[in-house]
Coordinates of C-alpha atoms and ligand atoms in Angstrom, one line a residue:
Chain A
M1 CA 146.1 69.8 -45.3
E2 CA 144.0 69.3 -41.8
Q3 CA 140.8 67.3 -41.1
V4 CA 139.3 66.3 -38.2
F5 CA 139.2 62.7 -36.9
A6 CA 137.5 61.3 -33.8
G7 CA 137.1 65.1 -33.1
V8 CA 140.9 65.6 -33.6
S9 CA 142.6 67.9 -35.9
V10 CA 145.3 66.3 -38.0
Q11 CA 147.8 67.2 -40.7
V12 CA 147.1 65.0 -44.0
N13 CA 148.2 65.0 -47.4
D14 CA 146.1 65.6 -50.5
E15 CA 145.3 61.8 -50.6
G16 CA 144.3 61.8 -47.1
Y17 CA 147.3 60.0 -45.3
L18 CA 148.7 61.6 -41.9
T19 CA 152.1 63.4 -42.5
D20 CA 152.8 63.3 -39.0
F21 CA 152.2 59.9 -37.4
S22 CA 152.5 61.4 -33.9
Q23 CA 149.1 62.5 -34.0
W24 CA 147.9 59.0 -34.8
T25 CA 145.4 57.6 -32.2
R26 CA 143.8 54.5 -31.8
E27 CA 140.4 56.8 -32.1
V28 CA 141.7 58.6 -35.3
G29 CA 142.5 55.1 -37.0
E30 CA 138.8 54.2 -36.0
D31 CA 137.3 56.8 -37.6
M32 CA 139.3 56.9 -40.6
A33 CA 138.3 53.3 -41.2
Q34 CA 134.9 54.1 -40.6
K35 CA 134.8 56.6 -43.6
E36 CA 136.4 54.1 -45.6
G37 CA 133.5 51.7 -44.7
I38 CA 135.6 49.5 -42.4
T39 CA 134.4 48.4 -38.9
M40 CA 137.5 47.5 -37.3
T41 CA 137.9 44.0 -35.5
D42 CA 140.7 42.8 -33.7
K43 CA 142.1 40.9 -36.8
H44 CA 142.1 44.3 -38.3
W45 CA 144.3 45.8 -35.6
E46 CA 146.4 43.0 -35.5
V47 CA 147.4 44.0 -39.2
I48 CA 147.7 47.8 -38.6
N49 CA 150.1 47.0 -35.9
Y50 CA 152.0 45.0 -37.7
L51 CA 152.1 47.7 -40.6
Q52 CA 153.4 50.3 -37.9
E53 CA 155.9 48.1 -36.6
Q54 CA 157.5 47.2 -40.0
E55 CA 157.1 51.6 -40.7
R56 CA 159.5 51.8 -37.3
N57 CA 161.8 49.5 -38.7
E58 CA 161.8 51.1 -42.3
V59 CA 160.8 48.0 -44.1
P60 CA 159.1 48.6 -47.1
L61 CA 155.7 47.2 -47.1
T62 CA 154.7 44.9 -50.3
I63 CA 151.5 42.5 -50.6
R64 CA 153.8 39.6 -50.8
K65 CA 155.3 40.9 -47.4
I66 CA 151.9 41.0 -45.7
G67 CA 151.3 37.5 -47.1
K68 CA 154.3 35.8 -45.5
S69 CA 154.3 37.9 -42.4
G70 CA 152.2 35.1 -40.5
V71 CA 149.5 37.9 -39.1
V72 CA 147.0 37.4 -42.5
N73 CA 147.4 35.6 -45.8
I74 CA 146.9 37.9 -48.9
K75 CA 143.0 36.4 -49.5
E76 CA 142.4 37.8 -45.6
F77 CA 144.2 40.6 -46.0
Y78 CA 141.6 41.9 -49.1
A79 CA 138.7 40.6 -46.9
L80 CA 139.6 43.0 -44.3
F81 CA 140.2 45.7 -46.2
P82 CA 138.8 45.7 -49.8
N83 CA 139.9 47.6 -52.7
G84 CA 143.3 48.2 -52.6
P85 CA 144.2 46.8 -49.1
L86 CA 147.8 47.8 -48.9
K87 CA 146.9 51.5 -49.5
V88 CA 143.6 51.4 -47.4
S89 CA 145.7 49.7 -44.5
S90 CA 148.4 52.1 -44.5
K91 CA 146.3 55.4 -44.7
I92 CA 144.3 54.0 -41.1
A93 CA 147.7 52.9 -39.8
G94 CA 148.8 56.6 -40.1
I95 CA 151.7 55.4 -42.1
P96 CA 152.7 56.9 -45.7
K97 CA 151.4 55.6 -48.6
P98 CA 153.4 52.7 -50.0
V99 CA 155.4 53.1 -53.1
S100 CA 155.8 49.6 -54.7
C101 CA 159.3 50.1 -55.7
I102 CA 161.2 51.6 -58.6
Chain B
M3 CA 197.8 34.7 -53.0
K4 CA 194.6 36.6 -52.0
Q5 CA 191.5 35.4 -53.7
L6 CA 188.8 37.6 -54.8
L7 CA 185.7 35.7 -56.1
I8 CA 182.7 36.7 -58.4
L9 CA 179.6 34.9 -58.7
G10 CA 178.0 35.5 -61.9
A11 CA 179.1 36.1 -65.3
G12 CA 176.3 38.5 -66.4
T13 CA 176.5 42.1 -67.0
S14 CA 177.7 43.1 -63.5
G15 CA 180.3 40.3 -62.9
T16 CA 182.1 40.6 -66.4
M17 CA 182.3 44.6 -65.5
M18 CA 184.0 43.9 -62.5
S19 CA 186.0 41.1 -63.4
N20 CA 187.2 43.8 -66.3
H21 CA 187.6 46.7 -63.8
L22 CA 189.2 44.7 -61.3
R23 CA 191.9 43.0 -63.0
K24 CA 193.3 46.4 -64.1
T25 CA 193.3 47.5 -60.8
L26 CA 194.3 44.7 -58.4
P27 CA 198.0 43.9 -58.7
K28 CA 198.4 40.3 -60.1
K29 CA 201.0 39.4 -58.2
D30 CA 198.9 39.6 -55.0
W31 CA 195.5 38.7 -56.3
Q32 CA 193.9 35.9 -57.8
I33 CA 190.6 36.9 -59.4
T34 CA 187.9 34.1 -60.2
V35 CA 184.5 34.2 -61.9
V36 CA 181.9 31.4 -61.5
D37 CA 178.9 31.2 -63.6
H38 CA 177.2 27.5 -65.2
Q39 CA 176.0 29.5 -68.4
E40 CA 177.8 29.5 -71.7
N41 CA 176.5 32.2 -73.1
H42 CA 176.2 36.0 -72.1
Y43 CA 172.8 37.3 -73.4
Y44 CA 172.3 40.8 -74.3
Q45 CA 168.9 40.8 -72.3
P46 CA 167.6 44.5 -73.4
G47 CA 167.5 43.1 -76.8
F48 CA 164.7 40.2 -75.3
L49 CA 162.0 43.2 -76.1
F50 CA 163.0 43.2 -79.7
L51 CA 163.4 39.8 -80.5
P52 CA 159.8 38.8 -80.2
F53 CA 158.9 42.0 -83.0
D54 CA 161.6 40.1 -85.4
I55 CA 164.0 43.8 -85.1
Y56 CA 166.7 41.3 -83.6
K57 CA 167.9 37.9 -84.9
T58 CA 168.8 35.7 -82.0
S59 CA 172.4 35.8 -83.1
Q60 CA 172.6 39.3 -82.2
L61 CA 171.7 38.5 -78.3
K62 CA 174.2 35.8 -77.3
K63 CA 177.9 35.5 -77.2
S64 CA 180.0 33.0 -75.0
I65 CA 181.1 34.3 -71.5
K66 CA 184.7 33.4 -72.0
K67 CA 185.0 36.1 -74.6
F68 CA 184.5 38.6 -72.3
I69 CA 186.3 37.8 -69.2
P70 CA 190.0 39.1 -69.3
K71 CA 193.4 37.3 -69.3
G72 CA 194.6 36.5 -66.0
V73 CA 190.9 36.1 -64.6
N74 CA 189.9 32.6 -63.9
L75 CA 186.6 31.5 -65.2
I76 CA 185.0 28.5 -63.8
Q77 CA 181.6 27.1 -65.6
E78 CA 179.7 25.4 -62.6
K79 CA 176.8 25.9 -60.7
V80 CA 177.1 27.8 -57.3
E81 CA 175.5 25.7 -54.7
L82 CA 176.3 27.2 -51.5
I83 CA 177.9 30.3 -49.6
D84 CA 179.5 29.4 -46.3
K85 CA 179.8 33.1 -45.0
D86 CA 181.3 31.9 -42.0
Q87 CA 183.9 29.8 -43.5
D88 CA 184.4 32.2 -46.4
Q89 CA 183.9 29.7 -48.8
V90 CA 181.8 29.0 -51.9
S91 CA 180.7 25.3 -52.7
L92 CA 179.9 24.4 -56.5
K93 CA 177.7 21.8 -57.5
N94 CA 180.6 19.4 -58.4
G95 CA 181.5 19.3 -55.0
E96 CA 184.7 21.9 -55.6
K97 CA 185.2 24.2 -52.6
L98 CA 186.6 27.8 -53.4
K99 CA 188.1 30.0 -50.6
Y100 CA 187.8 33.8 -50.7
D101 CA 189.1 36.6 -49.1
I102 CA 186.7 39.0 -50.7
L103 CA 183.4 37.9 -52.5
I104 CA 181.1 39.7 -55.0
I105 CA 177.7 38.5 -55.3
A106 CA 176.2 39.2 -59.0
T107 CA 173.9 36.4 -59.6
G108 CA 171.2 38.7 -60.9
T109 CA 167.6 37.8 -60.9
D110 CA 165.3 35.4 -63.0
I111 CA 161.8 34.7 -63.5
A112 CA 159.7 32.5 -61.0
P113 CA 156.6 31.7 -62.6
R114 CA 156.0 29.2 -60.4
E115 CA 155.1 31.6 -57.5
I116 CA 151.9 32.4 -59.3
E117 CA 149.1 29.8 -59.3
G118 CA 148.1 28.4 -62.7
M119 CA 150.9 30.3 -64.2
L120 CA 152.9 27.0 -65.3
G121 CA 151.2 24.2 -67.1
D122 CA 150.5 23.0 -70.6
H123 CA 149.6 26.6 -71.9
W124 CA 152.9 27.7 -70.6
Q125 CA 154.6 29.1 -73.8
K126 CA 151.6 28.3 -75.9
S127 CA 149.1 31.0 -75.1
V128 CA 150.9 32.3 -71.8
F129 CA 154.8 33.6 -72.3
D130 CA 156.9 35.4 -70.9
F131 CA 159.9 37.6 -73.0
Y132 CA 162.3 37.7 -70.2
T133 CA 164.0 34.8 -71.4
F134 CA 166.0 34.3 -74.1
D135 CA 164.1 30.9 -74.7
G136 CA 160.6 33.3 -74.0
A137 CA 161.3 35.8 -76.2
R138 CA 161.9 33.4 -79.1
N139 CA 158.8 31.3 -78.5
L140 CA 156.8 34.3 -78.2
R141 CA 158.6 35.6 -81.6
N142 CA 157.3 32.5 -83.4
K143 CA 154.0 32.6 -81.9
L144 CA 153.4 36.3 -83.2
R145 CA 154.6 35.4 -86.3
K146 CA 151.3 33.6 -86.8
W147 CA 149.1 34.9 -84.4
D148 CA 145.9 36.2 -86.4
G149 CA 144.8 38.5 -83.4
G150 CA 142.5 39.0 -80.3
K151 CA 142.9 40.1 -76.9
L152 CA 146.7 40.9 -76.1
V153 CA 147.5 40.9 -72.1
V154 CA 150.5 42.7 -71.4
H155 CA 151.1 42.2 -67.5
I156 CA 153.6 42.4 -64.8
S157 CA 153.0 40.0 -62.0
E158 CA 154.8 42.0 -59.1
M159 CA 157.4 44.7 -58.3
P160 CA 160.3 44.6 -58.1
I161 CA 161.1 43.5 -61.7
K162 CA 164.1 44.1 -63.4
C163 CA 163.9 46.8 -66.3
P164 CA 160.8 48.0 -65.0
V165 CA 159.7 49.9 -68.2
A166 CA 160.3 46.9 -70.4
P167 CA 156.6 45.5 -70.3
L168 CA 155.2 49.2 -71.0
E169 CA 157.9 49.2 -73.7
F170 CA 156.4 46.2 -75.0
A171 CA 153.1 47.3 -75.0
F172 CA 154.1 50.2 -77.6
L173 CA 156.1 48.1 -79.8
A174 CA 153.0 45.5 -80.1
D175 CA 151.1 48.5 -81.0
S176 CA 153.6 49.3 -83.9
Y177 CA 154.5 45.5 -84.8
F178 CA 150.5 45.0 -85.6
K179 CA 150.4 48.4 -87.4
N180 CA 152.7 47.6 -89.6
K181 CA 151.2 44.0 -90.2
K182 CA 147.9 45.5 -91.0
M183 CA 146.3 44.1 -88.4
R184 CA 146.1 46.4 -85.4
D185 CA 142.1 46.4 -85.7
K186 CA 142.2 42.9 -84.8
V187 CA 144.4 43.4 -81.7
D188 CA 142.9 44.3 -78.6
I189 CA 145.9 45.6 -76.4
T190 CA 145.7 46.0 -72.3
F191 CA 148.4 46.5 -69.8
V192 CA 147.7 45.3 -66.7
T193 CA 150.1 46.3 -63.7
P194 CA 150.3 46.2 -59.9
V195 CA 151.3 49.7 -59.6
S196 CA 148.8 52.4 -59.8
G197 CA 149.8 53.8 -63.3
A198 CA 152.2 53.1 -66.1
F199 CA 155.5 53.7 -64.2
T200 CA 156.5 53.8 -60.7
K201 CA 157.8 57.4 -60.6
P202 CA 154.8 60.0 -60.9
K203 CA 156.2 62.2 -63.6
A204 CA 157.2 59.9 -65.9
S205 CA 154.0 58.0 -65.5
K206 CA 151.8 61.0 -66.4
E207 CA 153.9 61.2 -69.5
L208 CA 153.4 57.6 -70.3
N209 CA 149.7 57.1 -69.6
Y210 CA 149.3 60.0 -72.1
L211 CA 150.8 57.6 -74.7
L212 CA 149.0 54.6 -73.8
E213 CA 146.0 56.6 -74.5
Q214 CA 147.2 57.8 -77.9
K215 CA 148.0 54.4 -78.9
N216 CA 144.8 52.7 -77.7
I217 CA 146.1 50.5 -75.0
K218 CA 144.0 50.3 -72.0
I219 CA 145.2 50.0 -68.6
V220 CA 144.3 48.2 -65.7
P221 CA 146.3 49.5 -62.8
D222 CA 146.4 48.2 -59.2
F223 CA 146.0 44.6 -60.2
N224 CA 147.6 41.9 -57.8
I225 CA 147.3 38.8 -59.3
E226 CA 146.1 35.7 -57.6
K227 CA 146.0 33.1 -60.4
V228 CA 145.9 32.6 -63.8
D229 CA 143.0 30.7 -65.0
A230 CA 144.2 29.2 -68.2
D231 CA 141.1 27.1 -68.7
N232 CA 138.8 30.1 -68.9
N233 CA 141.9 32.2 -70.8
K234 CA 142.0 34.9 -68.0
I235 CA 144.0 36.3 -64.8
V236 CA 142.4 37.0 -61.7
D237 CA 143.3 39.1 -59.0
Y238 CA 143.3 38.9 -54.9
G239 CA 140.3 41.4 -55.0
G240 CA 138.4 39.3 -57.4
M241 CA 139.0 41.8 -60.7
E242 CA 139.3 39.5 -63.8
V243 CA 141.2 40.4 -66.9
E244 CA 140.5 38.0 -70.2
Y245 CA 143.2 37.2 -72.7
D246 CA 144.0 35.1 -76.0
L247 CA 147.6 35.9 -75.6
L248 CA 149.0 36.4 -72.4
V249 CA 152.6 38.1 -71.9
T250 CA 153.5 38.2 -68.7
V251 CA 156.3 39.3 -66.3
P252 CA 156.7 36.7 -63.8
T253 CA 157.7 37.6 -60.3
N254 CA 161.6 38.0 -60.2
M255 CA 163.7 36.4 -57.7
G256 CA 167.0 36.0 -56.7
D257 CA 169.2 32.7 -57.4
D258 CA 168.1 29.8 -55.0
V259 CA 171.8 29.9 -53.8
I260 CA 171.0 32.9 -52.1
E261 CA 168.1 31.5 -49.8
R262 CA 170.2 28.3 -49.6
S263 CA 173.2 30.2 -47.7
G264 CA 170.4 31.8 -45.6
F265 CA 170.7 35.7 -46.0
G266 CA 168.2 36.5 -48.9
D267 CA 164.9 38.7 -48.3
E268 CA 161.6 37.1 -49.3
L269 CA 162.4 37.3 -52.9
N270 CA 165.9 35.9 -52.4
F271 CA 167.5 39.7 -52.7
V272 CA 170.8 40.4 -51.0
P273 CA 170.5 42.9 -47.9
T274 CA 173.0 45.5 -49.2
D275 CA 173.9 49.1 -48.1
K276 CA 172.6 51.3 -50.6
A277 CA 175.1 53.7 -50.8
T278 CA 178.5 51.8 -50.4
L279 CA 177.3 48.3 -51.9
Q280 CA 178.8 46.6 -49.1
T281 CA 176.5 43.5 -48.0
K282 CA 174.8 43.5 -44.4
V283 CA 175.7 40.0 -44.6
K284 CA 179.4 40.2 -43.8
D285 CA 182.0 42.9 -44.4
N286 CA 183.9 41.0 -46.9
I287 CA 181.1 40.2 -49.0
F288 CA 180.2 42.8 -51.4
A289 CA 177.2 42.6 -54.2
I290 CA 176.0 44.3 -57.3
G291 CA 173.3 44.6 -60.0
D292 CA 170.4 43.0 -60.0
A293 CA 171.1 40.6 -56.9
T294 CA 171.0 43.2 -54.6
N295 CA 168.0 44.7 -52.4
I296 CA 168.7 48.4 -52.8
P297 CA 166.0 50.4 -53.7
A298 CA 167.2 51.3 -57.6
S299 CA 166.1 49.9 -60.9
K300 CA 167.3 46.6 -61.8
A301 CA 169.0 47.6 -64.9
G302 CA 172.1 47.5 -66.9
S303 CA 172.9 51.0 -66.5
V304 CA 172.3 50.9 -62.8
A305 CA 175.0 47.9 -62.9
H306 CA 177.1 50.0 -64.8
F307 CA 177.2 53.1 -62.5
E308 CA 177.4 50.4 -59.4
A309 CA 180.8 48.8 -60.9
E310 CA 182.8 52.1 -60.9
I311 CA 181.9 52.7 -57.2
L312 CA 182.2 49.1 -56.3
T313 CA 185.6 49.1 -57.7
E314 CA 186.9 52.0 -56.0
N315 CA 185.3 50.5 -52.5
I316 CA 187.1 47.4 -53.1
Q317 CA 190.0 48.9 -53.3
R318 CA 189.2 51.0 -49.9
Y319 CA 188.3 47.5 -48.1
I320 CA 191.3 46.3 -48.9
N321 CA 193.6 49.4 -47.9
G322 CA 191.5 49.4 -44.4
Q323 CA 189.9 52.7 -45.6
E324 CA 186.4 54.0 -45.3
L325 CA 184.1 53.1 -47.8
K326 CA 182.9 55.8 -50.1
Q327 CA 178.8 56.3 -49.5
E328 CA 178.6 57.2 -53.1
F329 CA 176.1 55.4 -55.0
D330 CA 173.1 57.5 -55.3
G331 CA 170.6 54.9 -57.1
H332 CA 171.8 56.6 -60.8
A333 CA 169.4 55.0 -63.6
N334 CA 169.5 56.2 -67.1
C335 CA 167.3 54.1 -69.4
F336 CA 165.5 54.5 -73.1
V337 CA 161.9 53.6 -73.4
E338 CA 160.9 52.5 -76.7
T339 CA 157.7 54.2 -77.6
G340 CA 157.2 52.6 -80.8
D341 CA 157.1 54.0 -84.5
G342 CA 160.8 54.6 -84.5
K343 CA 161.0 56.7 -81.4
A344 CA 162.1 56.4 -78.0
I345 CA 162.0 58.5 -74.4
L346 CA 165.1 58.9 -72.2
I347 CA 164.9 59.0 -68.4
D348 CA 167.4 59.7 -65.7
F349 CA 166.7 59.5 -62.2
N350 CA 168.3 58.5 -58.9
Y351 CA 167.3 57.8 -55.2
T352 CA 166.1 61.4 -54.8
H353 CA 165.3 62.6 -58.2
E354 CA 162.4 62.0 -60.4
P355 CA 162.9 61.5 -63.9
T356 CA 162.3 64.9 -65.4
T357 CA 162.8 66.7 -68.8
G358 CA 165.7 68.5 -70.1
H359 CA 169.0 67.0 -71.9
Y360 CA 171.2 64.4 -72.0
P361 CA 174.4 64.1 -71.6
F362 CA 175.2 67.7 -72.5
P363 CA 173.1 70.4 -70.7
N364 CA 170.9 72.5 -73.0
F365 CA 172.2 70.7 -76.1
G366 CA 171.6 66.7 -75.8
P367 CA 171.5 65.5 -78.3
L368 CA 169.3 63.0 -76.1
S369 CA 165.9 64.5 -74.7
L370 CA 164.8 63.8 -71.4
L371 CA 161.0 62.5 -70.9
K372 CA 160.1 63.6 -74.5
E373 CA 159.5 61.5 -77.4
S374 CA 162.4 61.8 -80.3
H375 CA 163.9 59.7 -83.1
M376 CA 167.6 60.4 -81.8
N377 CA 166.4 58.6 -78.6
H378 CA 165.1 55.5 -80.5
L379 CA 168.7 55.5 -82.0
G380 CA 170.5 55.8 -78.5
K381 CA 168.5 52.9 -77.4
L382 CA 169.8 50.6 -80.6
A383 CA 173.4 51.9 -80.3
F384 CA 173.5 50.6 -76.9
R385 CA 173.6 47.0 -78.1
W386 CA 177.2 48.2 -79.5
I387 CA 178.2 50.1 -76.5
Y388 CA 177.1 47.1 -74.6
W389 CA 179.2 44.4 -75.8
N390 CA 182.3 46.5 -77.0
M391 CA 182.5 48.9 -74.1
L392 CA 179.9 48.6 -71.1
I393 CA 180.6 44.8 -69.8
T394 CA 184.6 45.0 -70.8
G395 CA 184.7 48.0 -68.2
K396 CA 186.0 50.7 -71.0
H397 CA 185.0 54.1 -69.7
I398 CA 181.9 55.7 -71.5
P399 CA 182.4 59.2 -72.4
F400 CA 180.5 61.9 -70.9
V401 CA 178.4 59.5 -68.6
S402 CA 178.9 59.6 -65.0
A403 CA 178.2 57.5 -62.4
T404 CA 176.2 59.8 -60.1
M405 CA 173.4 61.6 -61.7
D406 CA 174.4 65.2 -63.1
T407 CA 171.4 67.4 -62.4
D408 CA 172.7 70.3 -65.0
G409 CA 170.2 70.5 -68.0
K410 CA 167.3 69.1 -66.2
D411 CA 164.3 71.1 -65.4
L412 CA 164.3 70.0 -61.7
E413 CA 161.9 71.0 -58.9
P414 CA 163.7 71.1 -55.5
E415 CA 165.1 67.9 -54.2
Q416 CA 162.9 65.5 -52.3
E417 CA 163.4 62.2 -50.7
I418 CA 161.5 59.6 -52.5
T419 CA 160.0 56.9 -50.6
H420 CA 160.4 53.3 -51.5
Ligands
FAD524 C1 163.6 42.3 -71.2 C2 164.7 43.1 -70.7 C3 164.8 44.3 -71.5 C4 166.1 45.1 -70.5 N1 166.1 46.3 -70.9 C5 167.1 47.0 -70.5 C6 167.5 48.1 -71.1 O1 167.1 48.8 -71.9 N2 168.4 49.2 -70.2 C7 169.0 48.7 -69.2 O2 170.1 49.1 -68.5 N3 168.9 47.4 -68.8 C8 168.1 46.4 -69.2 N4 167.6 45.3 -68.8 C9 168.3 44.8 -67.5 C10 169.8 44.3 -67.5 O3 169.6 43.1 -68.5 C11 170.2 43.7 -66.3 O4 169.7 44.4 -65.2 C12 171.6 43.4 -66.2 O5 171.6 42.6 -67.0 C13 171.8 43.1 -64.4 O6 173.1 42.2 -64.6 P1 173.4 41.2 -63.4 O7 174.6 40.9 -63.8 O8 173.1 42.0 -62.3 O9 172.6 40.2 -64.0 P2 172.8 39.1 -65.2 O10 173.4 39.8 -66.1 O11 171.2 38.4 -65.4 O12 173.8 38.1 -64.7 C14 173.6 36.9 -63.8 C15 174.6 36.1 -63.9 O13 174.6 35.2 -62.8 C16 174.6 33.8 -63.3 N5 174.2 33.1 -62.1 C17 173.1 32.9 -61.3 N6 172.8 32.2 -60.4 C18 174.2 31.3 -60.4 C19 174.5 30.1 -59.6 N7 173.8 29.9 -58.7 N8 175.7 29.7 -60.1 C20 176.6 30.3 -61.2 N9 176.0 31.4 -61.7 C21 174.7 31.8 -61.5 C22 173.6 33.8 -64.3 O14 173.7 32.9 -65.0 C23 174.0 35.2 -65.2 O15 174.9 35.0 -66.1 C24 166.7 44.4 -69.3 C25 166.3 43.2 -69.1 C26 165.4 42.3 -69.7 C27 165.1 40.9 -69.2

């Protein structure tokens, strides 16, 4: 399905996650965040960069891993991305929805 | 004489010692197994013990009984694996050299990981059922409990036997109905996952059962702490759930020896190739069962399928052949749904659990992803199979290590991401 962010049309699945990461830009992320009610700050971007790097290295993401990342602790993570921070931040980062393993 | 060393004599280590004693020539290979425990526990029985369905004596037997003749058993704790020296140190100071190492140290609960979980209330109003002691103490508690808010809770994934907590909730419903006090008990299932199970299709089926049994579900709950003074659990987002009796599955972690040896992930699981079971630590170190980080369920059935493939790969490794990339994540679990019924699910890395029949296509007698009494009998029969066939490495007829797609109502294959 197609959706428009920051004036650009991108492919998303039925939960709103990008299906093609090459369509992601900072502007797309920023607009997605805004629609989730989040105003991006440097700290937000630091988390997004970390998530994207983990995804590139095929490391499965969990809340615990984020807490140990050195980027944010879990409390801060919830403060930055309220209501299901891992799901929300992954969406903004343009990566697939993390499935907590099996 | 070459040395093959197995760490852990639980489900996986015992199976491997039995398989390998049959396949490796006695004159060339000495096999040694190390485990500090005296007893081998039938862990799937921990689910039934709290409800007085099994007796404690049916769940533990001496480890020695299952280690075959010709295998050396050392009952001592493993302290360190020195991969550079190909050597393992034991707590009593003894050092063991190896040519091939198999790590089968499993996973255990780590309640210390959650703030407030341990304390005076531990095993009084906050219980686990993943250990023998926990399950037994919980049984004693339930025998005299007069009702209130029962919260069945998973701290974080992955955990071994991921369906066990849900089964616990179903069995609790049955148990209190039989005691004629279901109306006095309010059951809530609290999970960090978005539904009743991690695989969407099975989750749908299981959510429906929760509704039918009047069990509430609180999904997406990432626990921050147990507030025992106020009888509630609190999640990082500020959500709170009150309990009178909390039955939790604490964080599951690999043994400390993995961390001390410097190669575990953040939960002390051993980085392992998901198709060959060779570790990423060193070529002569393999891992099996709950101790690995592979994206398969942590279950005895998985360990059973892995054991067949690992036995072959150890032989290939010894012969200098390429390892078989054969393990497909095959898991096969009975899910007790209470009232004498169960569901059977069969899945692997790429196929979600689906409906159909097992092990014979179109016939069964077990039906996949549907409740039946036959499946419940299958689950109970598993205890006998476990003690008499599974851990002693006998082949279980009709059950293959890799998943069979015949008899299943499958949708096109798709990679499931973890
Ligand atoms: C409540 C519950 C229900 C379950 N139900 C099912 C089910 O229905 N079906 C199913 O297939 N599976 C089920 N399981 C899961 C199954 O029991 C495990 O997946 C299986 O036992 C894993 O085998 P393992 O050999 O990897 O680990 P384990 O059997 O746990 O063995 C690990 C061994 O290593 C030893 N060890 C650890 N560290 C050290 C050390 N440092 N030094 C020496 N020894 C050490 C331990 O003492 C232990 O004996 C259930 C588990 C639980 C808890």
